[in-house]
Amino acid sequence: QVQLVESGGGLVQPGGSLRLSCAASGRIFNIFAMGWYRQAPGKQREFVARITNGGATTYADSVKGRFTISRDNAKNTVYLQMNSLKPEDTAVYYCNSGLVATVGSWGQGTQVTVSS
């Protein structure tokens, strides 16, 4: 199984940007889809973005137009570029399979805090 480690989170002011990275222990090229998820305090974990091995992307309505998911298969890494961040984006961000049927265990995630 592929192990994933998220990084790149931090504290940023509203309107700022962050790029999250998801480093995989194994090859991700042949994984059908990779996705980003987030869990805000007191809320359920929610879907953020997905990218298939063919490059097709899907975004939650709340982040559409602001976030961009990408994958670098040579580096076995998935990225989430987050622009125009809002306080409501504050959450722990996780990467995993982008297909619910193949979601594995959840890692520690990376904390994103958007606050003035």
PDB file of N, CA, C and O in Angstrom, residues 5 13 15-17 20 33 37 41 45 48 52-53 56 61 63 72 75 79-81 83 93 101 115:
ATOM      1  N   VAL A   5       2.273  11.381   3.039  1.00  0.00           N
ATOM      2  CA  VAL A   5       2.646  12.349   4.060  1.00  0.00           C
ATOM      3  C   VAL A   5       2.343  13.745   3.538  1.00  0.00           C
ATOM      4  O   VAL A   5       2.887  14.160   2.514  1.00  0.00           O
ATOM      5  N   GLN A  13      -2.707  34.858   6.279  1.00  0.00           N
ATOM      6  CA  GLN A  13      -3.770  35.853   6.361  1.00  0.00           C
ATOM      7  C   GLN A  13      -4.801  35.639   5.264  1.00  0.00           C
ATOM      8  O   GLN A  13      -4.493  35.062   4.219  1.00  0.00           O
ATOM      9  N   GLY A  15      -6.794  35.953   2.017  1.00  0.00           N
ATOM     10  CA  GLY A  15      -6.322  36.408   0.727  1.00  0.00           C
ATOM     11  C   GLY A  15      -4.965  35.860   0.343  1.00  0.00           C
ATOM     12  O   GLY A  15      -4.537  36.019  -0.809  1.00  0.00           O
ATOM     13  N   GLY A  16      -4.308  35.207   1.269  1.00  0.00           N
ATOM     14  CA  GLY A  16      -2.991  34.654   1.015  1.00  0.00           C
ATOM     15  C   GLY A  16      -3.041  33.324   0.297  1.00  0.00           C
ATOM     16  O   GLY A  16      -4.109  32.821  -0.054  1.00  0.00           O
ATOM     17  N   SER A  17      -1.862  32.744   0.102  1.00  0.00           N
ATOM     18  CA  SER A  17      -1.737  31.495  -0.640  1.00  0.00           C
ATOM     19  C   SER A  17      -0.841  30.512   0.091  1.00  0.00           C
ATOM     20  O   SER A  17       0.068  30.900   0.836  1.00  0.00           O
ATOM     21  N   LEU A  20       0.171  22.974  -0.664  1.00  0.00           N
ATOM     22  CA  LEU A  20       0.313  21.747   0.090  1.00  0.00           C
ATOM     23  C   LEU A  20       0.917  20.661  -0.787  1.00  0.00           C
ATOM     24  O   LEU A  20       0.679  20.616  -1.992  1.00  0.00           O
ATOM     25  N   ALA A  33      -7.156   7.892  -9.139  1.00  0.00           N
ATOM     26  CA  ALA A  33      -7.389   9.265  -8.725  1.00  0.00           C
ATOM     27  C   ALA A  33      -6.797   9.519  -7.344  1.00  0.00           C
ATOM     28  O   ALA A  33      -6.828   8.644  -6.479  1.00  0.00           O
ATOM     29  N   TYR A  37      -8.685  16.249   1.030  1.00  0.00           N
ATOM     30  CA  TYR A  37      -9.833  16.357   1.908  1.00  0.00           C
ATOM     31  C   TYR A  37      -9.461  17.273   3.064  1.00  0.00           C
ATOM     32  O   TYR A  37      -8.282  17.512   3.327  1.00  0.00           O
ATOM     33  N   PRO A  41     -12.534  22.298  12.520  1.00  0.00           N
ATOM     34  CA  PRO A  41     -12.921  22.012  13.905  1.00  0.00           C
ATOM     35  C   PRO A  41     -14.425  21.832  14.049  1.00  0.00           C
ATOM     36  O   PRO A  41     -15.206  22.671  13.589  1.00  0.00           O
ATOM     37  N   ARG A  45     -15.119  15.454   7.990  1.00  0.00           N
ATOM     38  CA  ARG A  45     -14.154  15.536   6.914  1.00  0.00           C
ATOM     39  C   ARG A  45     -14.901  15.699   5.590  1.00  0.00           C
ATOM     40  O   ARG A  45     -15.926  15.042   5.366  1.00  0.00           O
ATOM     41  N   VAL A  48     -12.327  17.980  -1.043  1.00  0.00           N
ATOM     42  CA  VAL A  48     -11.858  19.264  -1.537  1.00  0.00           C
ATOM     43  C   VAL A  48     -11.588  19.220  -3.037  1.00  0.00           C
ATOM     44  O   VAL A  48     -12.091  20.050  -3.792  1.00  0.00           O
ATOM     45  N   THR A  52      -7.547  12.686 -11.591  1.00  0.00           N
ATOM     46  CA  THR A  52      -7.390  11.329 -12.085  1.00  0.00           C
ATOM     47  C   THR A  52      -6.029  11.165 -12.734  1.00  0.00           C
ATOM     48  O   THR A  52      -5.301  12.130 -12.959  1.00  0.00           O
ATOM     49  N   ASN A  53      -5.676   9.919 -13.048  1.00  0.00           N
ATOM     50  CA  ASN A  53      -4.399   9.689 -13.714  1.00  0.00           C
ATOM     51  C   ASN A  53      -4.394  10.245 -15.127  1.00  0.00           C
ATOM     52  O   ASN A  53      -3.330  10.358 -15.744  1.00  0.00           O
ATOM     53  N   ALA A  56      -7.979  14.681 -15.292  1.00  0.00           N
ATOM     54  CA  ALA A  56      -9.272  15.299 -15.054  1.00  0.00           C
ATOM     55  C   ALA A  56      -9.388  15.714 -13.595  1.00  0.00           C
ATOM     56  O   ALA A  56      -9.010  14.967 -12.699  1.00  0.00           O
ATOM     57  N   ASP A  61     -17.478  22.878  -4.608  1.00  0.00           N
ATOM     58  CA  ASP A  61     -17.942  24.207  -4.995  1.00  0.00           C
ATOM     59  C   ASP A  61     -17.300  25.307  -4.146  1.00  0.00           C
ATOM     60  O   ASP A  61     -17.052  26.414  -4.631  1.00  0.00           O
ATOM     61  N   VAL A  63     -14.339  25.657  -3.130  1.00  0.00           N
ATOM     62  CA  VAL A  63     -12.959  26.002  -3.465  1.00  0.00           C
ATOM     63  C   VAL A  63     -12.746  26.210  -4.952  1.00  0.00           C
ATOM     64  O   VAL A  63     -11.650  26.615  -5.364  1.00  0.00           O
ATOM     65  N   ASP A  72       2.607  15.286  -9.807  1.00  0.00           N
ATOM     66  CA  ASP A  72       3.885  15.104 -10.465  1.00  0.00           C
ATOM     67  C   ASP A  72       4.242  13.639 -10.296  1.00  0.00           C
ATOM     68  O   ASP A  72       4.741  13.228  -9.252  1.00  0.00           O
ATOM     69  N   LYS A  75       7.802  12.580  -9.342  1.00  0.00           N
ATOM     70  CA  LYS A  75       8.166  12.811  -7.950  1.00  0.00           C
ATOM     71  C   LYS A  75       7.225  12.124  -6.970  1.00  0.00           C
ATOM     72  O   LYS A  75       7.388  12.263  -5.755  1.00  0.00           O
ATOM     73  N   TYR A  79      -0.096  17.871  -5.330  1.00  0.00           N
ATOM     74  CA  TYR A  79      -0.069  19.215  -4.781  1.00  0.00           C
ATOM     75  C   TYR A  79      -1.469  19.809  -4.721  1.00  0.00           C
ATOM     76  O   TYR A  79      -2.364  19.435  -5.475  1.00  0.00           O
ATOM     77  N   LEU A  80      -1.635  20.747  -3.820  1.00  0.00           N
ATOM     78  CA  LEU A  80      -2.845  21.553  -3.772  1.00  0.00           C
ATOM     79  C   LEU A  80      -2.429  23.007  -3.625  1.00  0.00           C
ATOM     80  O   LEU A  80      -1.977  23.421  -2.553  1.00  0.00           O
ATOM     81  N   GLN A  81      -2.535  23.756  -4.704  1.00  0.00           N
ATOM     82  CA  GLN A  81      -2.259  25.186  -4.669  1.00  0.00           C
ATOM     83  C   GLN A  81      -3.510  25.903  -4.210  1.00  0.00           C
ATOM     84  O   GLN A  81      -4.567  25.777  -4.833  1.00  0.00           O
ATOM     85  N   ASN A  83      -5.169  29.508  -3.333  1.00  0.00           N
ATOM     86  CA  ASN A  83      -5.095  30.953  -3.471  1.00  0.00           C
ATOM     87  C   ASN A  83      -6.347  31.593  -2.892  1.00  0.00           C
ATOM     88  O   ASN A  83      -7.370  30.935  -2.709  1.00  0.00           O
ATOM     89  N   TYR A  93      -5.778  19.401   6.483  1.00  0.00           N
ATOM     90  CA  TYR A  93      -5.891  18.907   5.121  1.00  0.00           C
ATOM     91  C   TYR A  93      -5.202  17.557   4.985  1.00  0.00           C
ATOM     92  O   TYR A  93      -4.079  17.370   5.445  1.00  0.00           O
ATOM     93  N   ALA A 101     -14.035   4.185  -2.839  1.00  0.00           N
ATOM     94  CA  ALA A 101     -13.901   2.748  -2.654  1.00  0.00           C
ATOM     95  C   ALA A 101     -12.477   2.330  -2.333  1.00  0.00           C
ATOM     96  O   ALA A 101     -12.258   1.239  -1.803  1.00  0.00           O
ATOM     97  N   SER A 115      -6.250  33.311   9.159  1.00  0.00           N
ATOM     98  CA  SER A 115      -6.710  34.239  10.187  1.00  0.00           C
ATOM     99  C   SER A 115      -5.938  35.540  10.101  1.00  0.00           C
ATOM    100  O   SER A 115      -4.765  35.565   9.727  1.00  0.00           O
TER     101      SER A 115
END
